[in-house]
Short mmCIF file of C-alpha atoms in Angstrom, two decimals:
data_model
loop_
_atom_site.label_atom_id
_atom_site.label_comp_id
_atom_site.label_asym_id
_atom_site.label_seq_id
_atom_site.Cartn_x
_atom_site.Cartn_y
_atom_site.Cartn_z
CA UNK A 9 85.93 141.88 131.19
CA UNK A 10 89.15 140.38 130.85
CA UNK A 11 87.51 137.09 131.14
CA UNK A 12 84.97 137.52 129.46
CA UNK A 13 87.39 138.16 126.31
CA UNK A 14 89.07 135.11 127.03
CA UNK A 15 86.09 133.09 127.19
CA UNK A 16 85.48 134.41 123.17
CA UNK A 17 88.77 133.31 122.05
CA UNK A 18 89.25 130.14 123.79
CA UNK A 19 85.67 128.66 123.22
CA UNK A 20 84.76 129.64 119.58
CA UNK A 21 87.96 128.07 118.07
CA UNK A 22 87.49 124.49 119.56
CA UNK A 23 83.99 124.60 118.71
CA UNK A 24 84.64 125.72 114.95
CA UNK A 25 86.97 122.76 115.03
CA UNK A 26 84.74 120.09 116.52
CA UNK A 27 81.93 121.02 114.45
CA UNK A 28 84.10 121.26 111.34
CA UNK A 29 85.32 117.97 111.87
CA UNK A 30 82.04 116.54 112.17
CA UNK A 31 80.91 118.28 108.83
CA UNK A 32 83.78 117.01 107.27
CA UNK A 33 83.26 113.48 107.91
CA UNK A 34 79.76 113.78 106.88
CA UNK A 35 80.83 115.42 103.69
CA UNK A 36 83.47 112.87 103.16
CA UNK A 37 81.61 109.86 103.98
CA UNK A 38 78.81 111.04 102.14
CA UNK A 39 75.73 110.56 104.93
CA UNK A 40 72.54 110.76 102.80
CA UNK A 41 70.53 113.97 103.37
CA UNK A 42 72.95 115.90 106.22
CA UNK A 43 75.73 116.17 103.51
CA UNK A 44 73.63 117.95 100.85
CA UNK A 45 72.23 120.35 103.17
CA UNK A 46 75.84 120.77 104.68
CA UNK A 47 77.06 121.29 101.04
CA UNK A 48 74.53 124.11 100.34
CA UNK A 49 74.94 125.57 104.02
CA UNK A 50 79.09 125.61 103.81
CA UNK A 51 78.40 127.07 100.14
CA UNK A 52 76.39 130.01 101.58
CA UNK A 53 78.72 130.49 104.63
CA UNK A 54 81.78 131.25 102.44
CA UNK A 55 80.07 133.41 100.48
CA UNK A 56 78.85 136.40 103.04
CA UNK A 57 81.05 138.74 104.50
CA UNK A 58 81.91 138.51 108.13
CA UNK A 59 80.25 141.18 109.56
CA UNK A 60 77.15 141.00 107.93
CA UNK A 61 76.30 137.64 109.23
CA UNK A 62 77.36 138.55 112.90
CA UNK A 63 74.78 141.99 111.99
CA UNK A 64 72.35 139.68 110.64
CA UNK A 65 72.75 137.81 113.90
CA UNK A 66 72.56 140.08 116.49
CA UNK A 67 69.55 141.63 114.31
CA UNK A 68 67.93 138.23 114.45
CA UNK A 69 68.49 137.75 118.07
CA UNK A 70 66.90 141.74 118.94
CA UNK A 71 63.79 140.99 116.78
CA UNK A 72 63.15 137.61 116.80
CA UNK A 73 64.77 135.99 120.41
CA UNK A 74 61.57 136.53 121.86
CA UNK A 75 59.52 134.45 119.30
CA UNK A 76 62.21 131.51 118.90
CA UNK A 77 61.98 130.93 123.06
CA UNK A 78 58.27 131.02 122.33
CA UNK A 79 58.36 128.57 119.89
CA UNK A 80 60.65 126.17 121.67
CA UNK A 81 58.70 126.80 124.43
CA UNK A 82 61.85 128.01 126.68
CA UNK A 83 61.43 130.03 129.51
CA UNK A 84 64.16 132.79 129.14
CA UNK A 85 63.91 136.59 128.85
CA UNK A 86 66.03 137.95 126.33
CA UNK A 87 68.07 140.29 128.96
CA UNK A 88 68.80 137.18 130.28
CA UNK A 89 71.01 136.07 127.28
CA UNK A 90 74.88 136.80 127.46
CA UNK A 91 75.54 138.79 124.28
CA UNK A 92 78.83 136.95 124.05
CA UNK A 93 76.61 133.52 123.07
CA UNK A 94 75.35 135.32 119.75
CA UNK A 95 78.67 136.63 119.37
CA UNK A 96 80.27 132.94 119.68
CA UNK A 97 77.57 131.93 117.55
CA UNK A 98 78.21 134.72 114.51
CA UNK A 99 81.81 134.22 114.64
CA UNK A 100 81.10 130.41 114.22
CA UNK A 101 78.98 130.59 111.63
CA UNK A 102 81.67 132.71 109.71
CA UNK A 103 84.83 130.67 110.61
CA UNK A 104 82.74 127.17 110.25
CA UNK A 105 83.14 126.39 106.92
CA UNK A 106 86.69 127.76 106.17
CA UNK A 107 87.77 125.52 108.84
CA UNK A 108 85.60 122.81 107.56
CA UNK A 109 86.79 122.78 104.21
CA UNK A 110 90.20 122.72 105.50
CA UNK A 111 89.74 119.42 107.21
CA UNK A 112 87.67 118.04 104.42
CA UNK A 113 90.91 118.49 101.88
CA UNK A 114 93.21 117.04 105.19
CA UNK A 115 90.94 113.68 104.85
CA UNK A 116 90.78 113.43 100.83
CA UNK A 117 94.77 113.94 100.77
CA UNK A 118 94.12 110.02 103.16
CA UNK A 119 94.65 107.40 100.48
CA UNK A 120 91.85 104.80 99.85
CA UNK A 121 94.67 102.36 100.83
CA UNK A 122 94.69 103.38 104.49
CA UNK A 123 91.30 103.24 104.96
CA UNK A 124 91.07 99.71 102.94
CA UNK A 125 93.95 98.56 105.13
CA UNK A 126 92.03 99.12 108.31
CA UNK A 127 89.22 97.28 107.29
CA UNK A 128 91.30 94.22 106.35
CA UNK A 129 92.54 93.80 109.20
CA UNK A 130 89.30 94.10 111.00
CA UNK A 131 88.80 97.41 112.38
CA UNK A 132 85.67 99.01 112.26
CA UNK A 133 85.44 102.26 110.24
CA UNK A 134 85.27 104.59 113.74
CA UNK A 135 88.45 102.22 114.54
CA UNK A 136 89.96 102.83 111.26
CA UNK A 137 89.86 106.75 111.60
CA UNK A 138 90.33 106.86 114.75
CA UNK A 139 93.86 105.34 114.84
CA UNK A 140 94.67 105.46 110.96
CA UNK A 141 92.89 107.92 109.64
CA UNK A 142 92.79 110.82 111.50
CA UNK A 143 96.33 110.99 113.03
CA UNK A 144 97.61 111.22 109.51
CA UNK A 145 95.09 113.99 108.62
CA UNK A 146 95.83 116.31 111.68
CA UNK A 147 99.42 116.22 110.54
CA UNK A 148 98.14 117.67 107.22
CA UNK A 149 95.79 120.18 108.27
CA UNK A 150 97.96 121.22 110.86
CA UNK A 151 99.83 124.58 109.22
CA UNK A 152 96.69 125.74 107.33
CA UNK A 153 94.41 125.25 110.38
CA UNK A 154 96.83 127.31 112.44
CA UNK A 155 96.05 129.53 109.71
CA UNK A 156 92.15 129.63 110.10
CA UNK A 157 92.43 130.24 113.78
CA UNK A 158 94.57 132.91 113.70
CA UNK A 159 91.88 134.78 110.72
CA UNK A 160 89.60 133.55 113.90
CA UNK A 161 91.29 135.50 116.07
CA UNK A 162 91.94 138.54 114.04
CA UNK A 163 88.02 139.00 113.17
CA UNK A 164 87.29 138.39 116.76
CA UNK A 165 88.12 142.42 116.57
CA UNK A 166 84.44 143.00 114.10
CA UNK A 167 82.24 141.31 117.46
CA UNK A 168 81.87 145.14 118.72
CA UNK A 169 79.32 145.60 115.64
CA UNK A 170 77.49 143.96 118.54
CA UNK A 171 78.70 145.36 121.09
CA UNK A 172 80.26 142.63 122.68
CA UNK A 173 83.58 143.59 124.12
CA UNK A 174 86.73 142.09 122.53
CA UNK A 175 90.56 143.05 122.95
CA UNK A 176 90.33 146.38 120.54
CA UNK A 177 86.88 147.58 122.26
CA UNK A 178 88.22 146.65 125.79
CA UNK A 179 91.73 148.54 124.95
CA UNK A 180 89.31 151.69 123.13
CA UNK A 181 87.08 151.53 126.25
CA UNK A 182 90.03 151.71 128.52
CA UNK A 183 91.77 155.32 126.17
CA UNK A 184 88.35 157.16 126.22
CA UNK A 185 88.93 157.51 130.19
CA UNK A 186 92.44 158.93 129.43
CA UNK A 187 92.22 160.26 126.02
CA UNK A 188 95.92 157.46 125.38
CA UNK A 189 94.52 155.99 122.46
CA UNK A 190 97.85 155.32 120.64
CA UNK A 191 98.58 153.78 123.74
CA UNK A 192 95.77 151.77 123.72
CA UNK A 193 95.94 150.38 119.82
CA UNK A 194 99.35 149.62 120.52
CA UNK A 195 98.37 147.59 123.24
CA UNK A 196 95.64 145.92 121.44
CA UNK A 197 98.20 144.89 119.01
CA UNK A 198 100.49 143.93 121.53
CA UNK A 199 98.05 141.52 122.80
CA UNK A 200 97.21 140.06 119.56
CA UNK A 201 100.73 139.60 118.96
CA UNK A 202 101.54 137.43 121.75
CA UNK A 203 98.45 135.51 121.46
CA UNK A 204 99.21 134.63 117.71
CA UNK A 205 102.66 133.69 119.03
CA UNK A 206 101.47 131.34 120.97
CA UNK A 207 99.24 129.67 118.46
CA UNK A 208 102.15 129.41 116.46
CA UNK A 209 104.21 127.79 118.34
CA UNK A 210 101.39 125.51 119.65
CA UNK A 211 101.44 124.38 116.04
CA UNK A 212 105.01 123.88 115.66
CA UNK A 213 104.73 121.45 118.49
CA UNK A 214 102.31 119.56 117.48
CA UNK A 215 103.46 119.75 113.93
CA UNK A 216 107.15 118.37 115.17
CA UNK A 217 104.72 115.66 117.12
CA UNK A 218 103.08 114.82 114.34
CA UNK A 219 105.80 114.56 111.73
CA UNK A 220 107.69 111.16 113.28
CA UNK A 221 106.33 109.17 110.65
CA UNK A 222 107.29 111.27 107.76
CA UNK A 223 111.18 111.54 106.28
CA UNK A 224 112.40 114.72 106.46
CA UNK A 225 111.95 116.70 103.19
CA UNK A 226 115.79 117.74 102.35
CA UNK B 1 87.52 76.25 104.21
CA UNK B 2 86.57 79.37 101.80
CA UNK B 3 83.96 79.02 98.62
CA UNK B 4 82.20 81.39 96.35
CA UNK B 5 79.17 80.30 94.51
CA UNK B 6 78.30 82.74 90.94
CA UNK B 7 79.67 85.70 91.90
CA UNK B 8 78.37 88.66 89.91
CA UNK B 9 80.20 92.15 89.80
CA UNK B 10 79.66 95.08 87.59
CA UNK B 11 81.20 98.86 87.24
CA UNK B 12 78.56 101.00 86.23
CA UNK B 13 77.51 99.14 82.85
CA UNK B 14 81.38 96.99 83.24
CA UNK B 15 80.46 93.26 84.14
CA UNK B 16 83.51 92.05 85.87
CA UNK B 17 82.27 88.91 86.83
CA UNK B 18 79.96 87.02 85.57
CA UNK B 19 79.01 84.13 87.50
CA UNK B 20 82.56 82.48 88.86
CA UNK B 21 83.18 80.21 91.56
CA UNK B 22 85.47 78.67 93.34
CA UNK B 23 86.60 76.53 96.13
CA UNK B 24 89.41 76.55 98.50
CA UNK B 25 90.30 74.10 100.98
CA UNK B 26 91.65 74.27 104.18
CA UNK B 27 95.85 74.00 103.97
CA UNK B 28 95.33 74.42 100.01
CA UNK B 29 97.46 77.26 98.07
CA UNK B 30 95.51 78.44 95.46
CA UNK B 31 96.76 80.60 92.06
CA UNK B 32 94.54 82.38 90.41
CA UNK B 33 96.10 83.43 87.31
CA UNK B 34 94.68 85.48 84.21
CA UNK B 35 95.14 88.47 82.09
CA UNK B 36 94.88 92.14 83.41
CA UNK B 37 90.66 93.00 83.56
CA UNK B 38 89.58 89.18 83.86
CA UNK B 39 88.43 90.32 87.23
CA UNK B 40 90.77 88.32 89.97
CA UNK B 41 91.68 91.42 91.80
CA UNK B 42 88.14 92.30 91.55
CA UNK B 43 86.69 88.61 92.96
CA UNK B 44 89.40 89.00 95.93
CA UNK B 45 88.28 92.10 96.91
CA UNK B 46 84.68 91.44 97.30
CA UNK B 47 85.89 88.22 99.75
CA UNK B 48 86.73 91.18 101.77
CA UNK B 49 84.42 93.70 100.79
CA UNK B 50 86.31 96.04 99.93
CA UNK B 51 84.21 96.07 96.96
CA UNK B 52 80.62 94.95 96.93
CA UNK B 53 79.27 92.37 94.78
CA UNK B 54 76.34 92.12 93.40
CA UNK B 55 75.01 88.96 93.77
CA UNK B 56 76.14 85.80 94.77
CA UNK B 57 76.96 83.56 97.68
CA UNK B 58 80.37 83.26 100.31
CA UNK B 59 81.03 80.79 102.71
CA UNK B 60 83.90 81.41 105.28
CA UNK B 61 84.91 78.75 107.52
CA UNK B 62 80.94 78.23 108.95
CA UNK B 63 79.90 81.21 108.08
CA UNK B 64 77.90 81.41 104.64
CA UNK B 65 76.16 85.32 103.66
CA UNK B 66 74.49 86.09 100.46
CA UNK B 67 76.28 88.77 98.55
CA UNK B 68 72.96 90.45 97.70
CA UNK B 69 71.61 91.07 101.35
CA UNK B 70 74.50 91.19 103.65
CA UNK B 71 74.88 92.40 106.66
CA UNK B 72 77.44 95.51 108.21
CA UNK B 73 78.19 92.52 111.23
CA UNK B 74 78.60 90.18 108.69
CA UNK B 75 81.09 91.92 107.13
CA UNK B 76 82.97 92.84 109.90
CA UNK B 77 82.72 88.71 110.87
CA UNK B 78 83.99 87.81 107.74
CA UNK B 79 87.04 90.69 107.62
CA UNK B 80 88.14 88.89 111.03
CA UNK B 81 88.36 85.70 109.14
CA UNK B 82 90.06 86.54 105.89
CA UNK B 83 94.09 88.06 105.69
CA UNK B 84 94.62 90.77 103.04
CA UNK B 85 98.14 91.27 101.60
CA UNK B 86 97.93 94.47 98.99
CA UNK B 87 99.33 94.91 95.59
CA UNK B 88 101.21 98.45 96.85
CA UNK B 89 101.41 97.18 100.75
CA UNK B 90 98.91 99.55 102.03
CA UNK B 91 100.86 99.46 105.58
CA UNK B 92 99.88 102.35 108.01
CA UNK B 93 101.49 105.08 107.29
CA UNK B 94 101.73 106.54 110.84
CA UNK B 95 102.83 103.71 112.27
CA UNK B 96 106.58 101.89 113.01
CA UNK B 97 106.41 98.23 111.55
CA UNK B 98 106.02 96.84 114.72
CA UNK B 99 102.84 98.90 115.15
CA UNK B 100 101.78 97.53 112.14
CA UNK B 101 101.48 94.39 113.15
CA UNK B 102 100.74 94.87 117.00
CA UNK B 103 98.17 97.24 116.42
CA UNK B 104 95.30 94.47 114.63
CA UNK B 105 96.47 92.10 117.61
CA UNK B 106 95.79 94.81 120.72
CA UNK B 107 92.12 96.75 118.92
CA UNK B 108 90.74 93.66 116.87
CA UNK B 109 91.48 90.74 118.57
CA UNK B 110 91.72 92.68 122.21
CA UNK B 111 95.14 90.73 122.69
CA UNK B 112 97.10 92.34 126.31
CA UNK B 113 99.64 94.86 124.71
CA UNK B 114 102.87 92.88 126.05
CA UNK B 115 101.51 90.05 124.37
CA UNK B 116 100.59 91.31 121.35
CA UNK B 117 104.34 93.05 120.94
CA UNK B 118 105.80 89.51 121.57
CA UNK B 119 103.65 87.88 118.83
CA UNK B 120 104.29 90.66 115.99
CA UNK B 121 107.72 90.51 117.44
CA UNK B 122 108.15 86.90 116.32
CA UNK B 123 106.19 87.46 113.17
CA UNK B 124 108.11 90.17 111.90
CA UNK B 125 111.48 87.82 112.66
CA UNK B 126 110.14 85.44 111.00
CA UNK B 127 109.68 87.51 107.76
CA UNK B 128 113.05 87.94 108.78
CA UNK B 129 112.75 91.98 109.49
CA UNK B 130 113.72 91.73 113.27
CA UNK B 131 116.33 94.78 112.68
CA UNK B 132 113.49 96.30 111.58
CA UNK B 133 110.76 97.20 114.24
CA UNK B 134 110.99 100.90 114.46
CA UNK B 135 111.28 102.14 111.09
CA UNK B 136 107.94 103.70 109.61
CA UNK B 137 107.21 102.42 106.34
CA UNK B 138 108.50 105.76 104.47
CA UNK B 139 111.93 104.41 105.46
CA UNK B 140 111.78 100.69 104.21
CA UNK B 141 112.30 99.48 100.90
CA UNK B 142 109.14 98.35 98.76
CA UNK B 143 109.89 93.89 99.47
CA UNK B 144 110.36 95.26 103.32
CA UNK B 145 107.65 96.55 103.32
CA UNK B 146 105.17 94.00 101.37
CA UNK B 147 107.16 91.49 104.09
CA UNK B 148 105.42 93.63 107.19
CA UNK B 149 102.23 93.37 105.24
CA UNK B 150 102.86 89.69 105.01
CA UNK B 151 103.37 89.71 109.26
CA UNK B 152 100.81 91.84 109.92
CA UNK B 153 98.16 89.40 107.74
CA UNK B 154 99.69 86.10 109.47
CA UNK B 155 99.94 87.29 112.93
CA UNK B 156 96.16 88.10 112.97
CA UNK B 157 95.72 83.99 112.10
CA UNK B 158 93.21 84.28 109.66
CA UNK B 159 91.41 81.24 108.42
CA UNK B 160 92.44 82.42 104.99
CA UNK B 161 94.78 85.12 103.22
CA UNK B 162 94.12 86.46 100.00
CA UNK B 163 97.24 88.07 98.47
CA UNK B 164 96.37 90.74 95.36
CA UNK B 165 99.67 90.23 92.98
CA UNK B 166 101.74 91.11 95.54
CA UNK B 167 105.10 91.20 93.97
CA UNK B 168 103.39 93.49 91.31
CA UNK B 169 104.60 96.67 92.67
CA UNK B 170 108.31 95.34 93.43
CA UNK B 171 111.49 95.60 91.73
CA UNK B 172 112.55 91.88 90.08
CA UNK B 173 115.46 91.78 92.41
CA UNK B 174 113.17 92.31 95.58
CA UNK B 175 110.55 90.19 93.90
CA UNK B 176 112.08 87.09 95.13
CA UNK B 177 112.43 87.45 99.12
CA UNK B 178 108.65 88.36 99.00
CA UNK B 179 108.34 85.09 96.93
CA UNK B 180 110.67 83.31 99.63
CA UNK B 181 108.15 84.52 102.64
CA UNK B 182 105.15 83.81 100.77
CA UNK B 183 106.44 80.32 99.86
CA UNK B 184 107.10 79.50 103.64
CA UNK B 185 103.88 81.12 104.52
CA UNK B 186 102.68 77.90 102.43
CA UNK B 187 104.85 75.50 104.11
CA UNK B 188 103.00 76.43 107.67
CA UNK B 189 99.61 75.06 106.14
CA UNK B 190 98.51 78.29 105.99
CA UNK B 191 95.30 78.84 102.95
CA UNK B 192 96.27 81.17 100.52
CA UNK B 193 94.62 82.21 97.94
CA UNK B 194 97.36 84.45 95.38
CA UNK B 195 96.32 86.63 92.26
CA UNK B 196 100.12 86.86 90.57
CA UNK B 197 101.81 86.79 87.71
CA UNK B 198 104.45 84.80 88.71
CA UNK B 199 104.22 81.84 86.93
CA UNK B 200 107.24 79.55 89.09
CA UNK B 201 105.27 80.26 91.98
CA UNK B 202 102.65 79.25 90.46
CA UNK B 203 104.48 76.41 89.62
CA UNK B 204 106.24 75.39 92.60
CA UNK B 205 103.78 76.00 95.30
CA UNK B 206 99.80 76.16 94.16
CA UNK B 207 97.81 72.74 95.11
CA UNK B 208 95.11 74.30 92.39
CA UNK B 209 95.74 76.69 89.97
CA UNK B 210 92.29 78.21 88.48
CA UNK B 211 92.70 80.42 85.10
CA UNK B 212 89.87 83.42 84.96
CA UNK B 213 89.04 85.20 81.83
CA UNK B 214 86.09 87.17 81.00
CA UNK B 215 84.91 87.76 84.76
CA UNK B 216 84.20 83.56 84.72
CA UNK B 217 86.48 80.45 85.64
CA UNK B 218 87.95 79.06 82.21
CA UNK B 219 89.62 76.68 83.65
CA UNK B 220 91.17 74.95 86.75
CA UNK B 221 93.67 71.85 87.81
CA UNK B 222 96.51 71.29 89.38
CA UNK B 223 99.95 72.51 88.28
CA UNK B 224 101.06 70.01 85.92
CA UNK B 225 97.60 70.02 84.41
CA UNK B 226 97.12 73.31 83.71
CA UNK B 227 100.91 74.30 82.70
CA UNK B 228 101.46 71.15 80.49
CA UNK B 229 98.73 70.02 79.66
CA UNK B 230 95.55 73.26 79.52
CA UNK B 231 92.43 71.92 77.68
CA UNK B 232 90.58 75.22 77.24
CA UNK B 233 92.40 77.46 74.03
CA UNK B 234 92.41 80.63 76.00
CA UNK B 235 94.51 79.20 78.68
CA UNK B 236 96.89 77.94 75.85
CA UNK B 237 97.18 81.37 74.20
CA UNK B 238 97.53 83.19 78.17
CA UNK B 239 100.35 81.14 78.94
CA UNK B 240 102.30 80.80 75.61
CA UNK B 241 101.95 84.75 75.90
CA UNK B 242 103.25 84.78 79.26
CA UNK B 243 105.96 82.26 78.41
CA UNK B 244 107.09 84.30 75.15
CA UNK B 245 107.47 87.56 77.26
CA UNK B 246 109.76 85.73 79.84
CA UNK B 247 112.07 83.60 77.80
CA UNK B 248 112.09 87.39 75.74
CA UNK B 249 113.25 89.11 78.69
CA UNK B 250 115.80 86.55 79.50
CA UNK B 251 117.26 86.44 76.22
CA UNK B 252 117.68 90.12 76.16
CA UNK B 253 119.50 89.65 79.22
CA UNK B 254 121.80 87.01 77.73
CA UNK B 255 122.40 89.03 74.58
CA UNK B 256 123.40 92.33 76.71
CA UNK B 257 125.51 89.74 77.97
CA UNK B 258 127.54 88.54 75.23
CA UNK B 259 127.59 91.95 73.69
CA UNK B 260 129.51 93.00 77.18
CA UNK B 261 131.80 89.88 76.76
CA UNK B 262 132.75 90.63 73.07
CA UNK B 263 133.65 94.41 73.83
CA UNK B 264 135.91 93.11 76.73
#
């Protein structure tokens, strides 16, 4: 179980962030088509509550699983489906755009200069962000992503609409055999504690990395 | 060898250019001078597409593209062959000055990293910033800075650097050891082609000074032509307006002067 948990916390994050990122560039550099039906996707995302959509999820994925493998033409049973996928999936589709947007404002902050100076000296525009660009945006995004994956983690706790376990459910699970549930709440918390220390100071660190190029505000 | 053949440019319904050309040779400093919205900036820009013109025809060393119909490779061909020094320096922000310059040398032109620190090494000394290699841009003063942009342009040996009025930004007093680089930059044989303001430059250094009004070419010579001697009327009133401001400014500095002097 323990695992299992782990697996939740450690996978949806990087995902939210990699497919952020890639949203954000094709928001930013304006690809024809994708970026309007990002805009009106990102627009929607923001606007439902969390757990509805991972209800609405695991609703879609009792009624309907069956019909989308025929469709596709996949040969899977829906018993043989981890739970924890739809619950990565739900939580990703309610962290996406947050996290998104977050990087979006990181790359507008870039002035047109940087990117113009690249291209002067020859680089190609995957060049350009790669070395110019987005170093300088990570340093900006850097406190207010910590942010987003910390609310991550925190509504990580709503997945056992679904009944998918997570640290609270595996903590409640753990009292009903002995009837401790202060105990066990306060050892819920406990854990989320030290895991949003550690985010922290992952941040700090990269934050102090990051901030070389930058004076040092007095 | 650069030339551009009826260049056309417009904003929205703004027609920046309208048709200009010109011609620079190889070794050849060219000024191109004019007043503010006569498109310069504008025509330099699209050399390096960082705008795109409309219409019109480039040729870059032996390379000659249609403004209309080129092509993303073509671009990226042409960028390799043409320098860019920016009005407000534009340097990487996230990198030291030696990065600056080293990093073009090691990604664009593939250069081994030892060798490409030696070169923008040497070009930074010779803007005369040697004490300088490890400070990020946030920490050098704006003429130290426009002199890294100045390395990292000539270290990538370009067939041609454009400079966009690059003492524009710059206090007066650090307006002249940018002027001292860029007039050794000309003493190399390197082509330049300057947008400024800076008329003794102008003066001192150009092979060709072409006057722009209006998005076209009014008017172009050499030096002693076009300062003494301008045929066209709006070059006459451009430069006695330019002229009036200076000898304005420096009179204002001899009369604060004198006023000192009598109080003493």
């Amino acid at each position: 179980m323990c695992v299992k948990v782990n697996g939740l916390f450690c996978r949806c994050p990087v995902i939210c962030v990699v497919l952020g990122m890639l949203a954000a560039l094709v928001r930013t550099y304006r690809l024809p088509v994708i970026s309007k039906v990002l805009d009106v996707f990102m627009a929607l995302c923001k606007a439902f509550p969390a757990n509805l959509i991972l209800l609405i999820c695991i609703m879609i994925y009792t009624y309907k699983f069956n019909d989308f493998a025929a469709f596709f033409h996949l040969d899977v049973n829906i018993r043989d489906v981890n739970l924890i996928y739809i619950a990565i999936l739900g939580l990703t589709i309610v962290s996406l755009s947050g996290i998104s947007e977050v990087l979006r404002s990181g790359l507008i902050a870039i002035p047109k200069g940087q990117f113009e100076a690249g291209y002067a000296v020859g680089m190609t525009a995957f060049q350009t962000f790669r070395d110019i660009i987005f170093p300088q945006m990570f340093r900006v995004v850097i406190p207010p992503l910590t942010n987003s994956i910390l609310s991550l983690l925190k509504i990580t706790a709503l997945v056992n609409v679904m009944g998918v376990s997570d640290i609270l459910k595996s903590a409640t699970d753990a009292a009903t055999e002995s009837y401790a549930f202060l105990e066990a709440y306060v050892a819920a918390a406990l854990v989320f504690w030290v895991l949003g220390i550690i985010i922290e100071r992952i941040s700090k660190m990269l934050e102090k990395y990051f901030a070389k190029s930058v004076k040092q505000i007095a | 060898m650069i030339e551009i053949k009826n260049i056309y440019k417009s904003f929205d319904k703004l027609k920046v250019l309208t048709g200009a050309s010109i011609r620079v040779e190889p070794h050849q400093v060219v000024v191109v001078l004019g007043p503010s919205g006569s498109g310069k900036t504008t025509m330099l820009r699209c050399i390096n597409f960082l705008e795109r013109a409309d219409s019109g025809e480039l040729t870059v060393g032996d390379m000659t593209i249609d403004f209309a119909k080129v092509k993303k490779k073509e671009i990226h061909e042409i960028r390799k062959k043409v320098g860019f020094v920016f009005q407000n320096y534009n340097l990487f922000a996230n990198k030291t000055a030696l990065q600056n310059v080293m990093h073009g040398l090691v990604v664009v032109k593939k250069m081994p990293k030892e060798q490409a620190r030696k070169k923008a090494e040497d070009a930074l000394a010779w803007v005369r910033l040697s004490d300088k290699l490890n400070y990020y841009p946030s920490q050098l003063s704006g003429g130290q800075q426009q002199r890294v942009g100045i390395a990292r342009a000539i270290a990538l040996e370009p067939e041609i650097i454009l400079f966009d009025e690059p003492t524009s930004a710059l206090d007066p007093e650090l307006i002249e050891e940018t002027l001292e680089v860029m007039k050794n930059v000309a003493k190399q044989g390197i082509t330049m082609l300057v947008v400024t303001h800076e008329l003794s430059f102008a003066q001192d250094i150009a092979d060709k000074v072409i006057f722009m009004d209006g998005g076209v070419v009014v008017e172009e010579g050499t030096p002693e032509e076009i300062f003494n001697n301008p045929k066209e009327e709006r070059t006459k009133q451009f430069l006695s307006r330019i002229i009036a401001a200076k000898s304005f400014d420096a009179g204002k500095d001899k009369f604060a002067g004198e006023s000192l002097c009598q109080e003493k």
